[in-house]
mmCIF file of C-alpha atoms in Angstrom:
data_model
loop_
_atom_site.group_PDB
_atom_site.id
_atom_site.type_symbol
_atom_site.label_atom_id
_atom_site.label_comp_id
_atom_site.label_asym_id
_atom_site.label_seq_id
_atom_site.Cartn_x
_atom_site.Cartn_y
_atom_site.Cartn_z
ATOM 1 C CA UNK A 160 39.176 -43.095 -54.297
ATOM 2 C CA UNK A 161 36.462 -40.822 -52.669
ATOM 3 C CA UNK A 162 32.897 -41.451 -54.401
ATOM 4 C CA UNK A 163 30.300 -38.452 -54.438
ATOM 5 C CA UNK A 164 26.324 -38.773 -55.282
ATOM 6 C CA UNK A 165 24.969 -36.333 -56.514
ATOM 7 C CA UNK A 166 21.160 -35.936 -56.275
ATOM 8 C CA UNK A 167 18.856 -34.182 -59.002
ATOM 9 C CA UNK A 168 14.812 -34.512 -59.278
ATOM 10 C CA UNK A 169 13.157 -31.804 -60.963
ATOM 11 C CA UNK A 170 13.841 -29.234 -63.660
ATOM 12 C CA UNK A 171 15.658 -26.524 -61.179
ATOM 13 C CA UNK A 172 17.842 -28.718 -59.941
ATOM 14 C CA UNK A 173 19.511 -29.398 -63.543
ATOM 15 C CA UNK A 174 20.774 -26.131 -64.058
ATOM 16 C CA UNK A 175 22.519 -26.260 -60.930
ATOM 17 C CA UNK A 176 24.249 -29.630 -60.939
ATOM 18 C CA UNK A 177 25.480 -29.632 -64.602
ATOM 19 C CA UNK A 178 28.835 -27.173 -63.882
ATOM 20 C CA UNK A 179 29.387 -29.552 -60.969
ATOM 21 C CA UNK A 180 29.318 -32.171 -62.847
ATOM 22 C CA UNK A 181 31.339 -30.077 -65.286
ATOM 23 C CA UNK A 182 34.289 -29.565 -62.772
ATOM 24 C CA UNK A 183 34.206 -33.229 -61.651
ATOM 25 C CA UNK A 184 34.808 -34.227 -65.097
ATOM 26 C CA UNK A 185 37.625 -31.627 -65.409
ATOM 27 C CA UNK A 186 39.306 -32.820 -62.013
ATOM 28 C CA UNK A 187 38.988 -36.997 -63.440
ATOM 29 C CA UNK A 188 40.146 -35.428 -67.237
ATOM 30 C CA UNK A 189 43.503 -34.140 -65.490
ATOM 31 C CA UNK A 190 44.116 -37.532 -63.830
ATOM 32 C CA UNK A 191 42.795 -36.814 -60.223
ATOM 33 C CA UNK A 192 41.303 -40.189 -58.832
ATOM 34 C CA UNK A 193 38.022 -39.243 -58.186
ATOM 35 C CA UNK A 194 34.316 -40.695 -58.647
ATOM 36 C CA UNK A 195 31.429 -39.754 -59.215
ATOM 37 C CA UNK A 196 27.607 -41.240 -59.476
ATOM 38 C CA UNK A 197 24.700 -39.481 -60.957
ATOM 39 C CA UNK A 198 21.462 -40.176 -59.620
ATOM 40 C CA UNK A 199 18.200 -38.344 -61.119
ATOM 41 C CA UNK A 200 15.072 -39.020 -58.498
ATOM 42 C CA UNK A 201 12.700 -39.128 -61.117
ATOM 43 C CA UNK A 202 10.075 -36.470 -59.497
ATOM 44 C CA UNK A 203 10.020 -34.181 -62.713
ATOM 45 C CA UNK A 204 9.605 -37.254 -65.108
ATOM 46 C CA UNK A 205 8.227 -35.635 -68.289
ATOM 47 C CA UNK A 206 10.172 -34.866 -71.904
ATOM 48 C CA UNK A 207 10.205 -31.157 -71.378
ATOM 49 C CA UNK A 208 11.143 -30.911 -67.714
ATOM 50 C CA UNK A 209 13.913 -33.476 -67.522
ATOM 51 C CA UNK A 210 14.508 -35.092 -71.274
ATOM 52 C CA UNK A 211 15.175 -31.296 -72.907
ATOM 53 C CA UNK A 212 17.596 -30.106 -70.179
ATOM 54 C CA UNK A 213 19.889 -33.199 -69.958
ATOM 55 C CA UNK A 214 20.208 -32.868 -73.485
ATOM 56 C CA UNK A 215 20.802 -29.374 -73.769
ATOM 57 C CA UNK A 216 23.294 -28.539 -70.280
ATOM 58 C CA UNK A 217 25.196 -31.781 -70.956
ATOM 59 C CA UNK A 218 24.587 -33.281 -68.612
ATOM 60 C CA UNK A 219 25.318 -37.075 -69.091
ATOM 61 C CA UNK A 220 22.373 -40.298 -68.482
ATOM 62 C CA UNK A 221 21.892 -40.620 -65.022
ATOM 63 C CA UNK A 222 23.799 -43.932 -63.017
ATOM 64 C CA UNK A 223 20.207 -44.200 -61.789
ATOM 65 C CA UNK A 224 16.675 -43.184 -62.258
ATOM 66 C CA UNK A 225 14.766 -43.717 -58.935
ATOM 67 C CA UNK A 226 11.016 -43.310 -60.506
ATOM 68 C CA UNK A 227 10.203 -40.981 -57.674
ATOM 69 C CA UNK A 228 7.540 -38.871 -59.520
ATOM 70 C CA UNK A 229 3.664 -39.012 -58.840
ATOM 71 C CA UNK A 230 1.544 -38.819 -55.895
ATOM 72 C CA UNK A 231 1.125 -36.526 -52.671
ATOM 73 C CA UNK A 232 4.150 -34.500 -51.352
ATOM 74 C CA UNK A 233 4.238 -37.448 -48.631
ATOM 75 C CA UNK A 234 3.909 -40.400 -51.476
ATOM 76 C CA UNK A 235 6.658 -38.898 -53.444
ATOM 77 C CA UNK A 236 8.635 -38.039 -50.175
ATOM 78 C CA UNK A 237 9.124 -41.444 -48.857
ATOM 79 C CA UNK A 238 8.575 -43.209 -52.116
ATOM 80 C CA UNK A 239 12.331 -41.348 -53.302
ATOM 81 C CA UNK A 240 13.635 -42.137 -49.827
ATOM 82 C CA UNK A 241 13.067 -45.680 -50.078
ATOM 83 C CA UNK A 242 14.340 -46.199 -53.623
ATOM 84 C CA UNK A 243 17.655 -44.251 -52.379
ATOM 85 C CA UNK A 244 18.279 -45.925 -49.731
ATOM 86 C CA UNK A 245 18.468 -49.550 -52.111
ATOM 87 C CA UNK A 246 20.501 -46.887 -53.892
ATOM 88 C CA UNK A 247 22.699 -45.899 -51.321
ATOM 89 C CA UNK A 248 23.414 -49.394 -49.917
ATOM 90 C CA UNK A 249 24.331 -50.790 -53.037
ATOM 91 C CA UNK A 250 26.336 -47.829 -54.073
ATOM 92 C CA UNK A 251 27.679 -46.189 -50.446
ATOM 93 C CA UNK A 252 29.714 -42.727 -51.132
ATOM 94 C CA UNK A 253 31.845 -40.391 -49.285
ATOM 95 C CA UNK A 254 29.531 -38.003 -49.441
ATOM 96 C CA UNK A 255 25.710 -36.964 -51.159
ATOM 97 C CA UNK A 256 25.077 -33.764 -52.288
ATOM 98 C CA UNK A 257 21.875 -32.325 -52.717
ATOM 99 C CA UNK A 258 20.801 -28.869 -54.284
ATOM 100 C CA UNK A 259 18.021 -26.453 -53.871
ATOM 101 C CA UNK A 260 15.441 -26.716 -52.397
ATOM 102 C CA UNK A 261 12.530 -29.799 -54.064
ATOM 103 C CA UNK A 262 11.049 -32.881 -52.556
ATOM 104 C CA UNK A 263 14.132 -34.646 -53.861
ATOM 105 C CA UNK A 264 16.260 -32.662 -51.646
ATOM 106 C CA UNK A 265 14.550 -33.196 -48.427
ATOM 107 C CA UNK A 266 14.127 -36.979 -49.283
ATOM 108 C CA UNK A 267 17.597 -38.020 -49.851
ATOM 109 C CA UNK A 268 19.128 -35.460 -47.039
ATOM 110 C CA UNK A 269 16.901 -37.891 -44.679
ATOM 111 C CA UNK A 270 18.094 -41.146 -46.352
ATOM 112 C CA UNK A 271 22.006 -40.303 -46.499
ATOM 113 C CA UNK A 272 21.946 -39.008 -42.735
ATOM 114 C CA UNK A 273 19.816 -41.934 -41.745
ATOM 115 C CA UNK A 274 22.432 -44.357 -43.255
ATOM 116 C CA UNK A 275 25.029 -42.284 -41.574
ATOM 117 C CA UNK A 276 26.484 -40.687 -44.773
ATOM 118 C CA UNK A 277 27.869 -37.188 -44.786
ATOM 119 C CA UNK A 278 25.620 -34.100 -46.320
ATOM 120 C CA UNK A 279 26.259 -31.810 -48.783
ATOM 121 C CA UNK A 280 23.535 -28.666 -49.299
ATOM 122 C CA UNK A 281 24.631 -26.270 -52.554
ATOM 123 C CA UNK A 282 22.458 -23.451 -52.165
ATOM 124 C CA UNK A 283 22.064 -24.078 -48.088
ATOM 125 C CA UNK A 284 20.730 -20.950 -45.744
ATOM 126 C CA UNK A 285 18.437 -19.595 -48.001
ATOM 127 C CA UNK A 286 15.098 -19.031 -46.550
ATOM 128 C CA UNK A 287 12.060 -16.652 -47.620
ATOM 129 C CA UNK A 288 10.287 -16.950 -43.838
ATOM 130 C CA UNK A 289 7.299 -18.373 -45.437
ATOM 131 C CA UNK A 290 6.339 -21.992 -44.047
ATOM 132 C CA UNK A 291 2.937 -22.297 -46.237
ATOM 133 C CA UNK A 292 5.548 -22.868 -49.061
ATOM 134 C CA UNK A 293 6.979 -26.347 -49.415
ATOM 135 C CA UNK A 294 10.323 -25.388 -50.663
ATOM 136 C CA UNK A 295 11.384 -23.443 -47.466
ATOM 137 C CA UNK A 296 10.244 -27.048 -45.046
ATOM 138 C CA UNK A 297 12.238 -28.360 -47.201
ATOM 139 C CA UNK A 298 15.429 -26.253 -46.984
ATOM 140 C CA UNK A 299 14.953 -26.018 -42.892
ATOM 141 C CA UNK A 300 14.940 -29.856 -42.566
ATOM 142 C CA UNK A 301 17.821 -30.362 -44.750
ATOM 143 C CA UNK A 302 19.887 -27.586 -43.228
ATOM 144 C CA UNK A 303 19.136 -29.388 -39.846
ATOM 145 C CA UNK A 304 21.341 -32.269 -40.815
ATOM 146 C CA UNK A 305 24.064 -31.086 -43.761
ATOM 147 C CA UNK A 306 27.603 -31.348 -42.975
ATOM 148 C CA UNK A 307 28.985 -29.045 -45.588
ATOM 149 C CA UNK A 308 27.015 -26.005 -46.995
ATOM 150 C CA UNK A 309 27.929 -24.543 -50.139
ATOM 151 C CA UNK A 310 26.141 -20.655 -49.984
ATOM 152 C CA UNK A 311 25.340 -18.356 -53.254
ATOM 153 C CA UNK A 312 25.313 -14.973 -50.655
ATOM 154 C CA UNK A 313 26.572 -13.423 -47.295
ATOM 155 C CA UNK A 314 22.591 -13.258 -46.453
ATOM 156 C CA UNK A 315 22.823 -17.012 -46.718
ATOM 157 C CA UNK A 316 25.841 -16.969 -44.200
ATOM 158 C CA UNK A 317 24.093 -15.227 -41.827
ATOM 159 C CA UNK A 318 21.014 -16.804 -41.669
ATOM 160 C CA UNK A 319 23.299 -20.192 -40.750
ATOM 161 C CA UNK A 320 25.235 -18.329 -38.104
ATOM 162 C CA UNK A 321 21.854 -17.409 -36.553
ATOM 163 C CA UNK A 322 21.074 -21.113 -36.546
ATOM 164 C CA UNK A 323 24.033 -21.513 -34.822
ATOM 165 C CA UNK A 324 26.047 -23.828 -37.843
ATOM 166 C CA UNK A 325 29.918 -23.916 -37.223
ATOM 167 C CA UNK A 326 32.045 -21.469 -39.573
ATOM 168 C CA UNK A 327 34.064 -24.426 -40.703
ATOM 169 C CA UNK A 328 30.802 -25.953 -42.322
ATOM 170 C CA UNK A 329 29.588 -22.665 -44.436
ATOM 171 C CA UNK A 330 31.792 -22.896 -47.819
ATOM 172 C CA UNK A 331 30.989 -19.353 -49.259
ATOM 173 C CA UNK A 332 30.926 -20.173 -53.397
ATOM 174 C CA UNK A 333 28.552 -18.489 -55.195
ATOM 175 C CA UNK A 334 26.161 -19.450 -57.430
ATOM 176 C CA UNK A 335 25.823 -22.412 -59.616
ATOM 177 C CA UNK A 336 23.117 -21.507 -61.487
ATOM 178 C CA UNK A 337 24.836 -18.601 -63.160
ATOM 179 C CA UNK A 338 27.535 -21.135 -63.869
ATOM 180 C CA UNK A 339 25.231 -22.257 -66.003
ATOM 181 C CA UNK A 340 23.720 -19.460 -67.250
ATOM 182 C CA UNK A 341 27.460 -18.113 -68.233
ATOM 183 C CA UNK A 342 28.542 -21.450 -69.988
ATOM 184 C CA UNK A 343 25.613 -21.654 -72.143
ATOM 185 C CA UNK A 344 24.283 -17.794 -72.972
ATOM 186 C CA UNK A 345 26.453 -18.071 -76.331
ATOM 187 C CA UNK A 346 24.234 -21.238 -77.102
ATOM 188 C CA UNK A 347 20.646 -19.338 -76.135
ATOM 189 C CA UNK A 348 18.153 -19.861 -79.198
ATOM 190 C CA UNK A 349 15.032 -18.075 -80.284
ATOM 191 C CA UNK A 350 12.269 -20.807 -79.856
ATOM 192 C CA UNK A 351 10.967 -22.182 -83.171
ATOM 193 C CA UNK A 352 6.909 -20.665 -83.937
ATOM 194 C CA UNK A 353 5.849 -18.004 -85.603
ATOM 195 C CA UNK A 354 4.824 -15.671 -82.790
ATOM 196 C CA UNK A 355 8.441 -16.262 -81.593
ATOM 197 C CA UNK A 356 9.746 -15.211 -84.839
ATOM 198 C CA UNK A 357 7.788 -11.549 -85.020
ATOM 199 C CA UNK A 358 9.015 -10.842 -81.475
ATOM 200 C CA UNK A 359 11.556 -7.744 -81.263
ATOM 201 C CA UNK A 360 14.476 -7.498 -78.573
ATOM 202 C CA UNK A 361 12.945 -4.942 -75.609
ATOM 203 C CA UNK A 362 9.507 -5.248 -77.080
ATOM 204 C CA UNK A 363 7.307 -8.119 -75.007
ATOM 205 C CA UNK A 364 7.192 -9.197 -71.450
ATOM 206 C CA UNK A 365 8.086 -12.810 -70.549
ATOM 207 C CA UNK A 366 5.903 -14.085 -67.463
ATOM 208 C CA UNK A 367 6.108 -17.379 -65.442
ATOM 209 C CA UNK A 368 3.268 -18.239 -62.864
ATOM 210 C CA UNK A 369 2.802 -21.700 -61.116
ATOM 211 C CA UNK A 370 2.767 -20.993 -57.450
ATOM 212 C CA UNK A 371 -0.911 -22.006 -56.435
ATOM 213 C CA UNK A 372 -1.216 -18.826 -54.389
ATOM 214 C CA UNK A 373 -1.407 -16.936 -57.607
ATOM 215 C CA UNK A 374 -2.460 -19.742 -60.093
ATOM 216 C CA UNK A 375 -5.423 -21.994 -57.675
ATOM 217 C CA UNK A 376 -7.732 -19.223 -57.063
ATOM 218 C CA UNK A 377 -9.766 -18.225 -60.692
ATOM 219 C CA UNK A 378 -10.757 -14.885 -59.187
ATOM 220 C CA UNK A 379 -7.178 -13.479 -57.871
ATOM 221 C CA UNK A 380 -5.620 -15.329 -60.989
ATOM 222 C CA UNK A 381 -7.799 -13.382 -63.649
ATOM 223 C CA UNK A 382 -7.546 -10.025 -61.503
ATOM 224 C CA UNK A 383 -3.560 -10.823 -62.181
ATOM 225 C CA UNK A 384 -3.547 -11.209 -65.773
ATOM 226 C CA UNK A 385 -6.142 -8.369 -66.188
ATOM 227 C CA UNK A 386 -3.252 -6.152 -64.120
ATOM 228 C CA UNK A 387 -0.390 -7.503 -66.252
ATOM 229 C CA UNK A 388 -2.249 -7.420 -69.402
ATOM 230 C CA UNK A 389 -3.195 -3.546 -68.581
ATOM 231 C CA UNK A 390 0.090 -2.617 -67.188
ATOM 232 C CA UNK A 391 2.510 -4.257 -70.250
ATOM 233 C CA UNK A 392 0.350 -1.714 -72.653
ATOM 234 C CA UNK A 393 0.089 -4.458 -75.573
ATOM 235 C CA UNK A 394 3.205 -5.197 -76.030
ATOM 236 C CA UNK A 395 3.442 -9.447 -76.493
ATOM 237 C CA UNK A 396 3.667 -11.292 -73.611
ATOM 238 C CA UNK A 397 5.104 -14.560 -73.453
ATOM 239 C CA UNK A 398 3.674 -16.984 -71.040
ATOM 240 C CA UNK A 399 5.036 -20.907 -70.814
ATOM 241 C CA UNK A 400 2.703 -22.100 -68.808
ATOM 242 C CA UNK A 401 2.032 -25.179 -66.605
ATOM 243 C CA UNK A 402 -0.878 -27.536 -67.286
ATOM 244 C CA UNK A 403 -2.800 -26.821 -64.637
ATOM 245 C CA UNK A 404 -2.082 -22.920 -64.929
ATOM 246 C CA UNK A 405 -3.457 -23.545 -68.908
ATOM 247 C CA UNK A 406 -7.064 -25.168 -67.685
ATOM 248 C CA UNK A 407 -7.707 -22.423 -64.756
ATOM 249 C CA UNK A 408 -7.205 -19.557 -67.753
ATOM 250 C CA UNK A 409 -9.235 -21.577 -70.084
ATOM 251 C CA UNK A 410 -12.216 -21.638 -67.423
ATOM 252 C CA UNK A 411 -11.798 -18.036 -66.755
ATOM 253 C CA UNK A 412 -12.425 -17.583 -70.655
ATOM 254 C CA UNK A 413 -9.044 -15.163 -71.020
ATOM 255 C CA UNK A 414 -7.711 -15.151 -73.999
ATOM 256 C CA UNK A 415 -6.110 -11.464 -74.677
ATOM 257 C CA UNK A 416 -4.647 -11.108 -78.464
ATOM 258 C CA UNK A 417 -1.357 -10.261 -76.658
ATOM 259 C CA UNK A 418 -1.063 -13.384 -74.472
ATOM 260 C CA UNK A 419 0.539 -16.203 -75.814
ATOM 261 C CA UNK A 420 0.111 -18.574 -74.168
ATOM 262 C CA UNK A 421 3.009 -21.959 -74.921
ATOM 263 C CA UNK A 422 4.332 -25.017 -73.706
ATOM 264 C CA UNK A 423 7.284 -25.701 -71.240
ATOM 265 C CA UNK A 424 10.489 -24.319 -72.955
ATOM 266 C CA UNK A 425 13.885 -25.351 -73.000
ATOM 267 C CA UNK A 426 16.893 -23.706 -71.129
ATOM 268 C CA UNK A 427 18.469 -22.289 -73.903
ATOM 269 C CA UNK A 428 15.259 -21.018 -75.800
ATOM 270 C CA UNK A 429 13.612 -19.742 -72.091
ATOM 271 C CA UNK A 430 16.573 -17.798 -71.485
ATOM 272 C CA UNK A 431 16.581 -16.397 -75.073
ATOM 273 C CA UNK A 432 13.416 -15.444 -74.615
ATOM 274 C CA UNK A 433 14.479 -13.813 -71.186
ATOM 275 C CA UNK A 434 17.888 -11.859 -72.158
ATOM 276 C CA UNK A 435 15.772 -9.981 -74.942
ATOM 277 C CA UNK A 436 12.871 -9.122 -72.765
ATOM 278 C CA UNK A 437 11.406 -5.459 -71.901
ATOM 279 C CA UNK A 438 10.929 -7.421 -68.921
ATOM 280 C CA UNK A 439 9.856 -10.250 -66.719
ATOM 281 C CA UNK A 440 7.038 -11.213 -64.619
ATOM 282 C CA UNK A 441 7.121 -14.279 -62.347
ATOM 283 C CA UNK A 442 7.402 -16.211 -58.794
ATOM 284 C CA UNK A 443 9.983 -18.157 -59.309
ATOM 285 C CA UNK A 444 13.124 -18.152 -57.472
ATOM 286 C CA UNK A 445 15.737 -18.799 -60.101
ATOM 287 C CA UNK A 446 14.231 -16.550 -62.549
ATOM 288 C CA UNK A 447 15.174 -13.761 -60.623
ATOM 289 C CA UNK A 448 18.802 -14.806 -60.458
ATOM 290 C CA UNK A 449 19.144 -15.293 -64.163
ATOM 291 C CA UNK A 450 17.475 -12.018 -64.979
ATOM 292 C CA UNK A 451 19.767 -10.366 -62.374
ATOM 293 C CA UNK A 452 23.081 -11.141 -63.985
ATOM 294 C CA UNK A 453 21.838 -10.890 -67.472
ATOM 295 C CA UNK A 454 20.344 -7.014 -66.352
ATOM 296 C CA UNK A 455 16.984 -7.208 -67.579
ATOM 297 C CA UNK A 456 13.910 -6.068 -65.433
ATOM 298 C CA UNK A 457 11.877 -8.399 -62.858
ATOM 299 C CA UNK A 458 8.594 -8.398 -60.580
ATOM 300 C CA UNK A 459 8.305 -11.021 -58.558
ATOM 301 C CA UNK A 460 4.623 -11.644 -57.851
ATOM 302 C CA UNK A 461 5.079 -12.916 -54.142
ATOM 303 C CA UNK A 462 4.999 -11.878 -50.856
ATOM 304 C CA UNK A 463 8.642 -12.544 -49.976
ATOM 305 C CA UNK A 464 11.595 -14.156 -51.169
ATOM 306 C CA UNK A 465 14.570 -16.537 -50.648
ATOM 307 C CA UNK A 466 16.885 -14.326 -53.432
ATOM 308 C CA UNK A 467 16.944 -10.993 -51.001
ATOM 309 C CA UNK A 468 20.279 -10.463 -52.763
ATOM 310 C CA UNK A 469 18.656 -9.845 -56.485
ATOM 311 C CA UNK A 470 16.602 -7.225 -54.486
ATOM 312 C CA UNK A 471 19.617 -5.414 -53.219
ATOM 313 C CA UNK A 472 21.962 -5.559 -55.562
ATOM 314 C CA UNK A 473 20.356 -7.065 -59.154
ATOM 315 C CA UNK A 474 16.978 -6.489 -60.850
ATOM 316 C CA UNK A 475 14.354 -7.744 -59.052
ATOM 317 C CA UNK A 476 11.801 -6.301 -57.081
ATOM 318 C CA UNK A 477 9.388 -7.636 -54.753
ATOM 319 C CA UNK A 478 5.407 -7.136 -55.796
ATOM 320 C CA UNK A 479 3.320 -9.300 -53.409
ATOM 321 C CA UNK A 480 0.082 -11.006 -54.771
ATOM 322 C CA UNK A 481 -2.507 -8.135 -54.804
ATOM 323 C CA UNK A 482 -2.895 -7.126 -58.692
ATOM 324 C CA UNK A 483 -3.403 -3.626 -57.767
ATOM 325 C CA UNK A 484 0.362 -2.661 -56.888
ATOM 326 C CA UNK A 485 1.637 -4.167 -60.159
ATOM 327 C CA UNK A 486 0.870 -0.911 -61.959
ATOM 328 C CA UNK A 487 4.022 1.069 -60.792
ATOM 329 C CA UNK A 488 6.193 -1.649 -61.367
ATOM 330 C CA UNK A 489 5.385 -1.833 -64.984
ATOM 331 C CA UNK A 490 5.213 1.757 -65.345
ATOM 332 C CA UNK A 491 8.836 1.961 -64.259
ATOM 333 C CA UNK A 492 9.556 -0.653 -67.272
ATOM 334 C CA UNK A 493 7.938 0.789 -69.703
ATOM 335 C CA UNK A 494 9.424 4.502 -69.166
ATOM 336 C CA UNK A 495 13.021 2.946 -69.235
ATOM 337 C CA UNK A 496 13.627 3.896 -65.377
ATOM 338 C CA UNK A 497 14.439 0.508 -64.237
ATOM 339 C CA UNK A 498 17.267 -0.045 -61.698
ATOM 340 C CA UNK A 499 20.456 -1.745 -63.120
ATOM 341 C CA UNK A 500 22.368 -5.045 -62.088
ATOM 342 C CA UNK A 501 25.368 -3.874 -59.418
ATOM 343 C CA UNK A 502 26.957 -7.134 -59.384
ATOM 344 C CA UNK A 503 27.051 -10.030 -56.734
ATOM 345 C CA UNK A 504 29.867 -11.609 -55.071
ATOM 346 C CA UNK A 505 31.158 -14.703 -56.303
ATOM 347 C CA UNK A 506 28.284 -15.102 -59.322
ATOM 348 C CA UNK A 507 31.133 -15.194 -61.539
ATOM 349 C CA UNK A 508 30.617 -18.651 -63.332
ATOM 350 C CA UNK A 509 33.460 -20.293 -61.294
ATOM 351 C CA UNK A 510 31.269 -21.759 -58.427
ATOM 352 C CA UNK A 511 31.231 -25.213 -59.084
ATOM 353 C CA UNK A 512 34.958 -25.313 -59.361
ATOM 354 C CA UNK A 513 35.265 -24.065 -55.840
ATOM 355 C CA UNK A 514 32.310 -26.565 -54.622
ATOM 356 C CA UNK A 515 34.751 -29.214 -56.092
ATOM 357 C CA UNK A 516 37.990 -27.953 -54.785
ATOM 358 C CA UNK A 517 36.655 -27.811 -51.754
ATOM 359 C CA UNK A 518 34.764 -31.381 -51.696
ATOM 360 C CA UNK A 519 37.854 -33.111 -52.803
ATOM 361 C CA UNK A 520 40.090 -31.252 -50.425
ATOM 362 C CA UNK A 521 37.706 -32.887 -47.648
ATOM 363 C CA UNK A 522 37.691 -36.284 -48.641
ATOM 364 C CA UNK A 523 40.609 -37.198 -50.491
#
């Protein structure tokens, strides 16, 4: 009986390994005899970004918790690859897979490869260009040594094939995120509060910020807001923000009667939040995947991005960091002019099942 790992450590991996685990419980439900072991890294360690999401995508109590979180990129790096390789030894599968693109990701790559264990990489080949960001290290280094990747775009393909990976690795799937974000947008939830509950569908802005090039720097952070908070026009905006995010702000003194500022949200009341938006401002990744398929309008404050397909064919568009080209963006949003979602290949909800197929095909 073939045994898979599968690897999760902070909040964007959970939307993308619950359908998986989804289809591996189909596949054992229907009597195939197949295993599979959970094992949560522990790097995003609080209630809100681990607790909340379990709880809400289904996603059953981990076989393990490896305590990962804390400390330096390096401390957290090799502290995660030394708790899975106990993990590993006692517990040796077929195969691990790993998803996105986190510390966890690189970490247990290194450990299963080191222990001579195949590689699994959902989301493999995507790359934004940019090695000041930690994400794209760690999607190079764990491309470097994955057996099977499991791509959400032909852009993803591509940028393999220039690395010179073999066809027969590159499993062309989709997108598991929108798995999830399929399965549960009948469950979405207006968040509980009372400036949630005098919000009106297409009438506030939702905005996420934590990348330190737009968060660390008080000066280009309050030039930002001042942008977004002149370019939405009043209308409420939305703003879960990060700890740190919350004390730079309250040093800068801003504190706009449209801002509303909250706490972390869950999945389903986030994406509430999102699908009734006049828009969305952020530099996240994932963000702009979710606001593709569900058609609602994005600016990504950063300089590039991983996602080139929700530029082409969904709803994002690319900003950059300088506050003063926001202004058209928002412009565009607020006249109604916005471009519209044209659909992308394979983001059909189904991804995970073909991830599955494919796995157990390979090592059954």
């Amino acid at each position: 009986m073939p045994l898979f790992t599968i690897v999760a450590g902070a909040r964007p991996n959970f939307m993308k390994i619950a359908p998986i685990i989804h289809a591996f419980q189909k596949k054992k439900a229907a009597g195939l005899d197949v295993a599979f072991r959970l094992v949560h890294t522990g790097q995003h360690y609080d209630k809100k970004m681990s607790g909340d999401f379990f709880e809400q995508l289904h996603i059953p109590d981990p076989d393990a918790n490896l305590g990962g979180g804390g400390g330096t990129q390096a401390e957290q790096t090799a502290a995660i690859m030394v708790a899975f390789e106990k993990e590993l030894m006692d517990h040796r599968p077929n195969l691990v897979i790993v998803v996105g693109d986190v510390t966890s990701t690189l970490a247990c790559s290194i450990a299963a490869k080191k222990l001579q264990i195949d590689v699994a990489h959902v989301e493999g080949g995507i790359r934004s260009g940019d090695l000041s960001m930690p994400e794209e290290i760690n999607r190079m280094v764990t491309d470097s040594i994955t057996d099977h990747f499991f791509t959400t775009s032909e852009i993803a393909n591509t940028n393999l094939r220039k690395a010179g990976v073999a066809e027969e690795k590159i499993h062309f799937v989709g997108n598991t995120m929108i798995d999830t974000l399929m399965a549960q947008m009948p469950y979405f939830k207006k968040p509980e509060g009372e400036i949630f509950e005098s919000l009106r569908p297409g009438q506030y802005f939702v905005m996420t910020m934590h990348r330190p090039a737009n968060v660390d720097q008080e000066h280009s952070l309050k030039a930002m807001i001042d942008a977004i908070l002149e370019g939405t026009e009043g209308l409420p905006i939305i703003f879960p923000v990060h700890p740190r995010t919350a004390k730079n702000l309250q040093n800068l003194g801003i504190n706009a009667p449209n801002l509303h500022m909250c706490e972390p949200l869950g999945y389903l009341e986030f994406n509430y939040l999102v699908k009734n938006a006049k828009g969305v401002i952020t530099d996240s990744g994932g963000v702009t995947e979710e606001t593709s398929v569900m058609n609602v309008p994005c600016v990504t404050l950063r300089d590039n991005t991983e996602r080139a397909e929700t530029i082409h064919m969904g709803t994002n568009e690319l900003v950059g960091t300088d506050p003063s080209k926001l202004k058209p963006y928002l412009e565009k949003i607020m006249r109604g002019e916005w471009k519209q979602y044209q659909g992308i290949p394979l983001w059909d909800g189904k991804t995970a099942e073909r991830i599955v197929d494919t796995l157990i095909k390979n090592y059954s």
